[in-house]
mmCIF file of C-alpha atoms (C1' of nucleotides) in Angstrom:
data_model
loop_
_atom_site.group_PDB
_atom_site.id
_atom_site.type_symbol
_atom_site.label_atom_id
_atom_site.label_comp_id
_atom_site.label_asym_id
_atom_site.label_seq_id
_atom_site.Cartn_x
_atom_site.Cartn_y
_atom_site.Cartn_z
ATOM 1 C CA MET T 29 105.152 98.533 90.232
ATOM 2 C CA THR T 30 108.251 97.039 91.791
ATOM 3 C CA LYS T 31 109.625 93.649 90.749
ATOM 4 C CA ARG T 32 109.585 90.982 93.232
ATOM 5 C CA ARG T 33 110.478 87.811 91.461
ATOM 6 C CA GLY T 34 112.840 86.480 88.817
ATOM 7 C CA LEU T 35 116.084 88.014 89.975
ATOM 8 C CA SER T 36 119.197 86.091 88.858
ATOM 9 C CA PRO T 37 121.315 84.515 91.602
ATOM 10 C CA SER T 38 123.948 87.161 91.370
ATOM 11 C CA ALA T 39 121.450 90.001 91.421
ATOM 12 C CA ARG T 40 119.965 88.497 94.366
ATOM 13 C CA ARG T 41 123.210 87.999 96.135
ATOM 14 C CA GLN T 42 123.835 91.561 95.469
ATOM 15 C CA GLU T 43 120.515 92.680 96.849
ATOM 16 C CA ILE T 44 121.172 90.720 99.996
ATOM 17 C CA ALA T 45 124.462 92.655 100.432
ATOM 18 C CA VAL T 46 122.441 95.850 100.027
ATOM 19 C CA LEU T 47 120.130 94.707 102.805
ATOM 20 C CA LYS T 48 122.909 93.750 105.002
ATOM 21 C CA ASP T 49 124.587 97.194 104.416
ATOM 22 C CA ARG T 50 121.254 98.882 105.493
ATOM 23 C CA LEU T 51 121.542 97.017 108.728
ATOM 24 C CA ARG T 52 125.277 97.470 109.255
ATOM 25 C CA GLY T 53 124.964 101.266 108.476
ATOM 26 C CA ARG T 54 122.832 101.804 111.617
ATOM 27 C CA ALA T 55 125.021 100.150 114.155
ATOM 28 C CA HIS T 56 123.237 96.820 113.965
ATOM 29 C CA LYS T 57 125.072 93.640 113.452
ATOM 30 C CA ILE T 58 124.815 91.147 110.656
ATOM 31 C CA THR T 59 124.315 87.759 112.303
ATOM 32 C CA GLY T 60 123.474 84.291 111.069
ATOM 33 C CA PRO T 61 119.813 84.413 111.881
ATOM 34 C CA ARG T 62 119.315 87.775 110.485
ATOM 35 C CA ALA T 63 121.000 86.915 107.197
ATOM 36 C CA ALA T 64 118.796 83.807 107.033
ATOM 37 C CA ILE T 65 115.708 85.844 107.743
ATOM 38 C CA LEU T 66 116.550 88.276 104.919
ATOM 39 C CA GLU T 67 117.215 85.392 102.496
ATOM 40 C CA ILE T 68 113.882 83.776 103.348
ATOM 41 C CA LEU T 69 111.933 86.939 102.857
ATOM 42 C CA ARG T 70 113.736 87.598 99.775
ATOM 43 C CA ALA T 71 112.876 84.108 98.458
ATOM 44 C CA HIS T 72 109.156 84.502 99.323
ATOM 45 C CA PRO T 73 107.488 87.532 97.787
ATOM 46 C CA HIS T 74 104.363 87.024 99.946
ATOM 47 C CA PRO T 75 103.515 87.805 103.571
ATOM 48 C CA LEU T 76 105.118 85.377 105.994
ATOM 49 C CA THR T 77 104.306 84.782 109.611
ATOM 50 C CA SER T 78 107.194 84.661 112.086
ATOM 51 C CA ARG T 79 106.509 80.959 112.409
ATOM 52 C CA ASP T 80 106.655 80.648 108.635
ATOM 53 C CA ILE T 81 110.156 82.217 108.663
ATOM 54 C CA PHE T 82 111.148 80.084 111.617
ATOM 55 C CA SER T 83 110.097 76.862 109.759
ATOM 56 C CA ALA T 84 111.886 78.043 106.605
ATOM 57 C CA MET T 85 115.218 78.212 108.375
ATOM 58 C CA PRO T 86 118.067 76.086 107.167
ATOM 59 C CA ARG T 87 119.580 73.481 109.400
ATOM 60 C CA GLY T 88 120.914 75.098 112.686
ATOM 61 C CA GLY T 89 118.244 77.619 112.427
ATOM 62 C CA CYS T 90 117.574 79.967 115.348
ATOM 63 C CA ASP T 91 115.200 80.382 118.119
ATOM 64 C CA LEU T 92 111.602 81.618 117.477
ATOM 65 C CA THR T 93 112.182 84.445 119.826
ATOM 66 C CA THR T 94 114.970 85.558 117.658
ATOM 67 C CA VAL T 95 112.583 85.766 114.663
ATOM 68 C CA TYR T 96 110.253 87.969 116.691
ATOM 69 C CA ARG T 97 112.963 90.252 117.834
ATOM 70 C CA SER T 98 114.441 90.416 114.236
ATOM 71 C CA MET T 99 111.031 91.353 112.870
ATOM 72 C CA HIS T 100 110.664 94.253 115.288
ATOM 73 C CA LEU T 101 114.104 95.408 114.305
ATOM 74 C CA LEU T 102 113.517 95.227 110.669
ATOM 75 C CA GLU T 103 110.035 96.829 110.933
ATOM 76 C CA LYS T 104 111.520 99.796 112.926
ATOM 77 C CA MET T 105 114.145 100.136 110.335
ATOM 78 C CA GLY T 106 111.610 100.235 107.543
ATOM 79 C CA MET T 107 112.959 97.165 105.954
ATOM 80 C CA VAL T 108 109.882 94.935 106.335
ATOM 81 C CA GLN T 109 106.193 95.866 106.306
ATOM 82 C CA ARG T 110 103.771 94.228 108.754
ATOM 83 C CA PHE T 111 100.479 92.995 107.502
ATOM 84 C CA ASP T 112 97.465 91.576 109.312
ATOM 85 C CA PHE T 113 95.082 89.091 107.666
ATOM 86 C CA GLY T 114 92.816 88.759 110.717
ATOM 87 C CA ASP T 115 93.888 85.409 111.929
ATOM 88 C CA GLY T 116 95.993 85.682 114.987
ATOM 89 C CA ALA T 117 99.429 86.053 113.323
ATOM 90 C CA ALA T 118 101.278 88.992 111.917
ATOM 91 C CA ARG T 119 102.810 88.762 108.535
ATOM 92 C CA PHE T 120 105.891 90.340 106.983
ATOM 93 C CA GLU T 121 107.104 91.383 103.504
ATOM 94 C CA LEU T 122 110.561 92.659 102.701
ATOM 95 C CA LEU T 123 110.500 96.243 101.451
ATOM 96 C CA GLU T 124 112.598 97.647 98.576
ATOM 97 C CA GLU T 125 114.544 100.693 99.507
ATOM 98 C CA GLY T 126 112.219 103.693 99.068
ATOM 99 C CA ASP T 127 109.122 101.647 99.152
ATOM 100 C CA ASP T 128 106.747 102.807 101.858
ATOM 101 C CA GLY T 129 105.097 99.399 101.966
ATOM 102 C CA HIS T 130 101.643 100.651 101.501
ATOM 103 C CA HIS T 131 99.767 98.062 99.410
ATOM 104 C CA HIS T 132 97.174 95.441 99.760
ATOM 105 C CA HIS T 133 96.471 91.650 99.155
ATOM 106 C CA LEU T 134 93.788 89.423 97.791
ATOM 107 C CA VAL T 135 93.840 86.248 99.899
ATOM 108 C CA CYS T 136 92.070 82.960 99.140
ATOM 109 C CA VAL T 137 89.940 82.068 102.166
ATOM 110 C CA LYS T 138 90.425 78.376 101.323
ATOM 111 C CA CYS T 139 94.056 77.721 100.345
ATOM 112 C CA SER T 140 95.573 81.054 101.663
ATOM 113 C CA GLN T 141 97.026 81.838 98.280
ATOM 114 C CA VAL T 142 97.950 85.546 98.116
ATOM 115 C CA VAL T 143 97.808 87.942 95.162
ATOM 116 C CA GLU T 144 99.684 91.252 95.630
ATOM 117 C CA ILE T 145 97.528 94.364 94.881
ATOM 118 C CA GLU T 146 99.958 97.077 93.994
ATOM 119 C CA GLN T 147 97.540 99.988 93.599
ATOM 120 C CA CYS T 148 95.905 101.798 96.439
ATOM 121 C CA PHE T 149 92.469 103.235 95.797
ATOM 122 C CA LEU T 150 91.833 105.200 99.022
ATOM 123 C CA ARG T 151 94.184 108.045 99.162
ATOM 124 C CA GLU T 152 91.447 110.473 98.149
ATOM 125 C CA ILE T 153 88.977 108.922 100.350
ATOM 126 C CA GLU T 154 91.440 108.805 103.229
ATOM 127 C CA ARG T 155 91.814 112.602 102.896
ATOM 128 C CA LYS T 156 88.062 113.073 102.837
ATOM 129 C CA ILE T 157 87.502 111.003 105.831
ATOM 130 C CA ALA T 158 90.308 112.743 107.723
ATOM 131 C CA SER T 159 88.873 116.332 107.084
ATOM 132 C CA GLN T 160 85.246 115.274 107.671
ATOM 133 C CA ASN T 161 86.035 113.997 111.123
ATOM 134 C CA GLY T 162 88.909 116.331 112.147
ATOM 135 C CA PHE T 163 91.434 113.582 112.168
ATOM 136 C CA LYS T 164 95.096 113.951 111.115
ATOM 137 C CA ALA T 165 97.745 111.557 109.845
ATOM 138 C CA VAL T 166 95.108 109.185 108.626
ATOM 139 C CA THR T 167 96.045 105.761 107.174
ATOM 140 C CA HIS T 168 94.203 102.629 106.568
ATOM 141 C CA LYS T 169 94.613 98.877 106.466
ATOM 142 C CA LEU T 170 92.762 97.021 103.624
ATOM 143 C CA GLU T 171 92.805 93.381 102.529
ATOM 144 C CA PHE T 172 90.602 91.510 100.154
ATOM 145 C CA PHE T 173 89.448 87.977 100.683
ATOM 146 C CA GLY T 174 87.752 85.606 98.270
ATOM 147 C CA LEU T 175 87.815 82.267 96.559
ATOM 148 C CA CYS T 176 90.707 81.682 94.178
ATOM 149 C CA PRO T 177 90.153 80.207 90.790
ATOM 150 C CA ARG T 178 91.550 76.713 91.806
ATOM 151 C CA CYS T 179 89.456 76.682 94.917
ATOM 152 C CA GLN T 180 86.177 77.531 93.269
ATOM 153 C CA ARG T 181 85.290 73.811 92.797
ATOM 154 C CA MET N 28 72.216 104.912 107.664
ATOM 155 C CA THR N 29 70.992 103.089 110.691
ATOM 156 C CA LYS N 30 70.505 104.716 114.010
ATOM 157 C CA ARG N 31 72.595 103.346 116.727
ATOM 158 C CA ARG N 32 72.024 105.843 119.644
ATOM 159 C CA GLY N 33 69.477 107.841 121.458
ATOM 160 C CA LEU N 34 66.789 105.271 121.937
ATOM 161 C CA SER N 35 64.318 105.801 124.722
ATOM 162 C CA PRO N 36 64.434 103.283 127.614
ATOM 163 C CA SER N 37 61.237 101.766 126.490
ATOM 164 C CA ALA N 38 62.301 101.386 122.910
ATOM 165 C CA ARG N 39 65.546 99.914 124.114
ATOM 166 C CA ARG N 40 63.707 97.421 126.334
ATOM 167 C CA GLN N 41 61.742 96.558 123.329
ATOM 168 C CA GLU N 42 64.742 96.051 121.163
ATOM 169 C CA ILE N 43 66.316 93.735 123.670
ATOM 170 C CA ALA N 44 63.145 91.690 123.568
ATOM 171 C CA VAL N 45 63.460 91.457 119.696
ATOM 172 C CA LEU N 46 67.047 90.238 120.266
ATOM 173 C CA LYS N 47 65.971 87.623 122.666
ATOM 174 C CA ASP N 48 63.368 86.420 120.263
ATOM 175 C CA ARG N 49 65.866 85.960 117.637
ATOM 176 C CA LEU N 50 67.888 83.681 119.876
ATOM 177 C CA ARG N 51 64.773 81.843 121.131
ATOM 178 C CA GLY N 52 63.480 81.331 117.719
ATOM 179 C CA ARG N 53 66.393 79.208 116.914
ATOM 180 C CA ALA N 54 66.292 76.669 119.700
ATOM 181 C CA HIS N 55 68.745 78.747 121.699
ATOM 182 C CA LYS N 56 68.178 79.654 125.210
ATOM 183 C CA ILE N 57 68.064 83.057 126.878
ATOM 184 C CA THR N 58 70.274 82.940 129.836
ATOM 185 C CA GLY N 59 71.535 85.557 132.246
ATOM 186 C CA PRO N 60 74.866 85.924 130.737
ATOM 187 C CA ARG N 61 73.540 86.143 127.223
ATOM 188 C CA ALA N 62 70.928 88.791 128.232
ATOM 189 C CA ALA N 63 73.651 90.773 129.946
ATOM 190 C CA ILE N 64 75.810 90.600 126.770
ATOM 191 C CA LEU N 65 72.989 91.927 124.535
ATOM 192 C CA GLU N 66 72.419 94.769 127.016
ATOM 193 C CA ILE N 67 75.977 95.669 127.049
ATOM 194 C CA LEU N 68 76.396 95.464 123.257
ATOM 195 C CA ARG N 69 73.214 97.608 123.061
ATOM 196 C CA ALA N 70 74.502 100.369 125.324
ATOM 197 C CA HIS N 71 77.835 100.662 123.574
ATOM 198 C CA PRO N 72 77.459 101.510 119.906
ATOM 199 C CA HIS N 73 81.167 100.900 119.281
ATOM 200 C CA PRO N 74 83.190 97.696 118.966
ATOM 201 C CA LEU N 75 83.846 95.898 122.168
ATOM 202 C CA THR N 76 86.434 93.194 122.894
ATOM 203 C CA SER N 77 85.184 90.062 124.746
ATOM 204 C CA ARG N 78 87.273 91.418 127.739
ATOM 205 C CA ASP N 79 85.407 94.887 127.491
ATOM 206 C CA ILE N 80 82.099 92.981 127.667
ATOM 207 C CA PHE N 81 83.335 90.841 130.522
ATOM 208 C CA SER N 82 84.413 93.902 132.475
ATOM 209 C CA ALA N 83 81.018 95.667 131.899
ATOM 210 C CA MET N 84 79.129 92.769 133.300
ATOM 211 C CA PRO N 85 76.927 93.725 136.286
ATOM 212 C CA ARG N 86 77.623 92.054 139.671
ATOM 213 C CA GLY N 87 77.422 88.362 139.461
ATOM 214 C CA GLY N 88 78.760 88.620 135.855
ATOM 215 C CA CYS N 89 79.803 85.344 134.183
ATOM 216 C CA ASP N 90 82.928 83.639 133.107
ATOM 217 C CA LEU N 91 85.080 85.009 130.526
ATOM 218 C CA THR N 92 84.840 81.668 128.659
ATOM 219 C CA THR N 93 81.040 82.192 128.466
ATOM 220 C CA VAL N 94 81.571 85.577 126.755
ATOM 221 C CA TYR N 95 83.816 83.925 124.106
ATOM 222 C CA ARG N 96 81.245 81.241 123.519
ATOM 223 C CA SER N 97 78.382 83.702 123.413
ATOM 224 C CA MET N 98 80.161 85.966 120.728
ATOM 225 C CA HIS N 99 80.745 82.754 118.583
ATOM 226 C CA LEU N 100 77.112 81.879 118.926
ATOM 227 C CA LEU N 101 75.895 85.518 118.201
ATOM 228 C CA GLU N 102 78.257 85.793 115.357
ATOM 229 C CA LYS N 103 77.170 82.439 113.783
ATOM 230 C CA MET N 104 73.519 83.775 114.055
ATOM 231 C CA GLY N 105 74.431 87.019 112.379
ATOM 232 C CA MET N 106 73.502 89.131 115.403
ATOM 233 C CA VAL N 107 77.046 90.561 115.823
ATOM 234 C CA GLN N 108 79.679 91.562 113.480
ATOM 235 C CA ARG N 109 83.301 90.828 114.244
ATOM 236 C CA PHE N 110 85.930 93.546 113.624
ATOM 237 C CA ASP N 111 89.720 93.528 113.802
ATOM 238 C CA PHE N 112 91.703 96.598 114.640
ATOM 239 C CA GLY N 113 95.076 94.765 114.269
ATOM 240 C CA ASP N 114 95.839 94.574 117.991
ATOM 241 C CA GLY N 115 95.400 91.049 119.265
ATOM 242 C CA ALA N 116 91.744 91.228 120.159
ATOM 243 C CA ALA N 117 88.512 90.700 118.277
ATOM 244 C CA ARG N 118 85.743 93.362 118.624
ATOM 245 C CA PHE N 119 82.138 92.977 118.227
ATOM 246 C CA GLU N 120 79.151 95.260 117.444
ATOM 247 C CA LEU N 121 75.490 94.311 117.610
ATOM 248 C CA LEU N 122 73.817 94.230 114.327
ATOM 249 C CA GLU N 123 70.353 95.521 113.457
ATOM 250 C CA GLU N 124 68.087 92.862 111.830
ATOM 251 C CA GLY N 125 68.774 92.930 108.105
ATOM 252 C CA ASP N 126 72.262 94.722 108.496
ATOM 253 C CA ASP N 127 74.891 92.734 106.929
ATOM 254 C CA GLY N 128 77.360 94.402 109.203
ATOM 255 C CA HIS N 129 79.601 95.651 106.497
ATOM 256 C CA HIS N 130 81.093 99.054 107.503
ATOM 257 C CA HIS N 131 84.253 100.572 108.632
ATOM 258 C CA HIS N 132 85.808 102.524 111.514
ATOM 259 C CA LEU N 133 88.095 105.500 112.004
ATOM 260 C CA VAL N 134 90.167 104.727 115.109
ATOM 261 C CA CYS N 135 92.370 107.146 116.960
ATOM 262 C CA VAL N 136 95.788 105.579 117.396
ATOM 263 C CA LYS N 137 96.237 107.456 120.785
ATOM 264 C CA CYS N 138 92.966 107.322 122.692
ATOM 265 C CA SER N 139 91.222 104.550 120.670
ATOM 266 C CA GLN N 140 88.121 106.720 120.126
ATOM 267 C CA VAL N 141 86.143 105.183 117.286
ATOM 268 C CA VAL N 142 84.091 106.947 114.669
ATOM 269 C CA GLU N 143 81.728 104.734 112.622
ATOM 270 C CA ILE N 144 82.043 105.019 108.838
ATOM 271 C CA GLU N 145 78.668 104.062 107.519
ATOM 272 C CA GLN N 146 79.506 104.098 103.724
ATOM 273 C CA CYS N 147 81.677 101.598 101.756
ATOM 274 C CA PHE N 148 83.729 102.940 98.982
ATOM 275 C CA LEU N 149 84.917 99.646 97.547
ATOM 276 C CA ARG N 150 82.063 97.548 96.143
ATOM 277 C CA GLU N 151 82.990 98.552 92.612
ATOM 278 C CA ILE N 152 86.832 98.081 93.156
ATOM 279 C CA GLU N 153 85.979 94.716 94.781
ATOM 280 C CA ARG N 154 84.238 93.561 91.701
ATOM 281 C CA LYS N 155 87.160 94.737 89.525
ATOM 282 C CA ILE N 156 89.747 93.032 91.625
ATOM 283 C CA ALA N 157 87.600 89.840 91.690
ATOM 284 C CA SER N 158 87.310 89.642 87.875
ATOM 285 C CA GLN N 159 90.910 90.665 87.250
ATOM 286 C CA ASN N 160 92.120 87.828 89.292
ATOM 287 C CA GLY N 161 89.599 85.139 88.734
ATOM 288 C CA PHE N 162 88.492 85.173 92.300
ATOM 289 C CA LYS N 163 84.801 84.835 93.439
ATOM 290 C CA ALA N 164 82.859 85.915 96.510
ATOM 291 C CA VAL N 165 85.380 88.639 97.181
ATOM 292 C CA THR N 166 84.972 90.771 100.443
ATOM 293 C CA HIS N 167 87.265 93.118 102.214
ATOM 294 C CA LYS N 168 88.242 94.335 105.549
ATOM 295 C CA LEU N 169 89.145 98.016 105.822
ATOM 296 C CA GLU N 170 89.731 100.289 108.885
ATOM 297 C CA PHE N 171 91.093 103.777 109.039
ATOM 298 C CA PHE N 172 93.634 104.913 111.676
ATOM 299 C CA GLY N 173 94.676 108.387 112.630
ATOM 300 C CA LEU N 174 94.933 111.023 115.333
ATOM 301 C CA CYS N 175 91.549 112.319 116.721
ATOM 302 C CA PRO N 176 91.005 116.234 117.220
ATOM 303 C CA ARG N 177 91.615 115.906 120.951
ATOM 304 C CA CYS N 178 94.883 114.025 120.701
ATOM 305 C CA GLN N 179 96.336 116.277 118.065
ATOM 306 C CA ARG N 180 98.115 118.210 120.794
ATOM 307 C "C1'" DA E 4 136.661 94.957 124.757
ATOM 308 C "C1'" DT E 5 132.175 96.381 124.028
ATOM 309 C "C1'" DC E 6 127.670 96.289 123.265
ATOM 310 C "C1'" DG E 7 124.622 93.943 120.884
ATOM 311 C "C1'" DC E 8 122.602 89.596 119.971
ATOM 312 C "C1'" DT E 9 120.994 84.804 121.054
ATOM 313 C "C1'" DG E 10 118.934 80.856 123.405
ATOM 314 C "C1'" DC E 11 116.306 79.239 127.041
ATOM 315 C "C1'" DA E 12 112.867 79.490 130.252
ATOM 316 C "C1'" DA E 13 109.078 81.867 131.845
ATOM 317 C "C1'" DA E 14 105.288 84.964 131.477
ATOM 318 C "C1'" DA E 15 101.447 87.478 129.273
ATOM 319 C "C1'" DA E 16 97.410 87.838 126.529
ATOM 320 C "C1'" DT E 17 93.764 86.011 123.732
ATOM 321 C "C1'" DT E 18 91.160 82.141 122.550
ATOM 322 C "C1'" DT E 19 89.633 77.284 122.782
ATOM 323 C "C1'" DT E 20 88.397 72.808 124.832
ATOM 324 C "C1'" DG E 21 86.988 69.164 128.347
ATOM 325 C "C1'" DC E 22 84.238 67.912 131.871
ATOM 326 C "C1'" DA E 23 80.909 67.786 135.528
ATOM 327 C "C1'" DG E 24 77.009 69.892 137.062
ATOM 328 C "C1'" DG E 25 73.083 73.320 136.507
ATOM 329 C "C1'" DT E 26 69.159 75.429 134.061
ATOM 330 C "C1'" DA E 27 65.731 77.143 130.590
ATOM 331 C "C1'" DA E 28 61.959 75.523 127.825
ATOM 332 C "C1'" DT M 24 62.960 65.871 131.101
ATOM 333 C "C1'" DT M 25 66.303 66.979 127.986
ATOM 334 C "C1'" DA M 26 69.179 69.379 125.461
ATOM 335 C "C1'" DC M 27 71.604 73.310 126.015
ATOM 336 C "C1'" DC M 28 74.611 76.204 129.136
ATOM 337 C "C1'" DT M 29 77.985 77.427 132.464
ATOM 338 C "C1'" DG M 30 82.012 77.597 135.459
ATOM 339 C "C1'" DC M 31 86.305 75.934 136.241
ATOM 340 C "C1'" DA M 32 90.618 74.258 134.908
ATOM 341 C "C1'" DA M 33 93.720 73.314 131.456
ATOM 342 C "C1'" DA M 34 95.510 73.893 127.029
ATOM 343 C "C1'" DA M 35 96.715 76.105 122.548
ATOM 344 C "C1'" DT M 36 98.728 80.150 120.198
ATOM 345 C "C1'" DT M 37 101.067 84.241 119.427
ATOM 346 C "C1'" DT M 38 104.018 87.351 121.326
ATOM 347 C "C1'" DT M 39 106.979 89.500 125.032
ATOM 348 C "C1'" DT M 40 110.526 89.713 128.593
ATOM 349 C "C1'" DG M 41 114.459 88.375 131.821
ATOM 350 C "C1'" DC M 42 118.803 86.747 132.090
ATOM 351 C "C1'" DA M 43 123.150 84.703 131.433
ATOM 352 C "C1'" DG M 44 126.513 83.998 127.993
ATOM 353 C "C1'" DC M 45 128.177 84.257 123.111
ATOM 354 C "C1'" DG M 46 129.833 86.934 119.220
ATOM 355 C "C1'" DA M 47 130.379 90.631 115.553
ATOM 356 C "C1'" DT M 48 133.098 94.540 114.825
#
DNA sequence: ATCGCTGCAAAAATTTTGCAGGTAA
DNA sequence: TTACCTGCAAAATTTTTGCAGCGAT
């Protein structure tokens, strides 16, 4: 049950510094675009598309290509988790250190509001399915969709 | 637990006729491309992309555009179910009459072999998540991924 | 100074749309 | 006949790639 909101500006600045260290520590460089992407992900606790991030860029911004390349890098480093809501665009969330990123979402099909579902209900079932079919290293992707309270009328 | 394989040629011919009737009965026309698409879906009990279907077309074939348009139609009529494995392409399976199409898959991440998982484990959890968050009409998408027996070495 | 990183342009891949002509019922 | 369908071409989207030059350390 990790906190994802409500950090004070100073705590937030600190966390961004930690993120930058994670990058720096692996022979990668802290650049303007990457710092901006981390800030944006930090400020939005819900999954963002590359285009969302691109649009949220401060003046100056960066090329959309750079966002795509940065997301690949951050994903490979385990700093963001990729999600897929079934429309054509990948979405990303920042990962706390030590978080494996496995969680799910409840998405309003009308307004796209997203609720984070922290628990996972399928670890046991996953094991059963793996052994029943002789598969190894089984994971799953699960997302819930429905009508949020405000969109119900 | 619907059967999806092993029909005799005559039973299969019969079933295709039923499918055609379902189309005809709603002011839609049975055309060469649509008949071919139904045949192909019938012959492959696993999710196919529009391109898969296009490639499986007999000589003469049809335009890829027509496949896309046909899949939209068949989906709207409830005759196929759309699935999404998270690569960029939608996949489709033929639906038996009365089947709501809700089931899941176990996909080998290496060879893409697909095992159909007929049961759904989340009806109860779905209800709980809906009520806990004030959502209505909650559904979910779930797919499993892993290494199949043959790809494990 | 050295790699890595970025912007720009172009390409790849999937899917959608417009239009003129063809076809099932 | 008359809608409905289809092929072809073009466009829309998301994502990837090549290349030349810039930049963080």
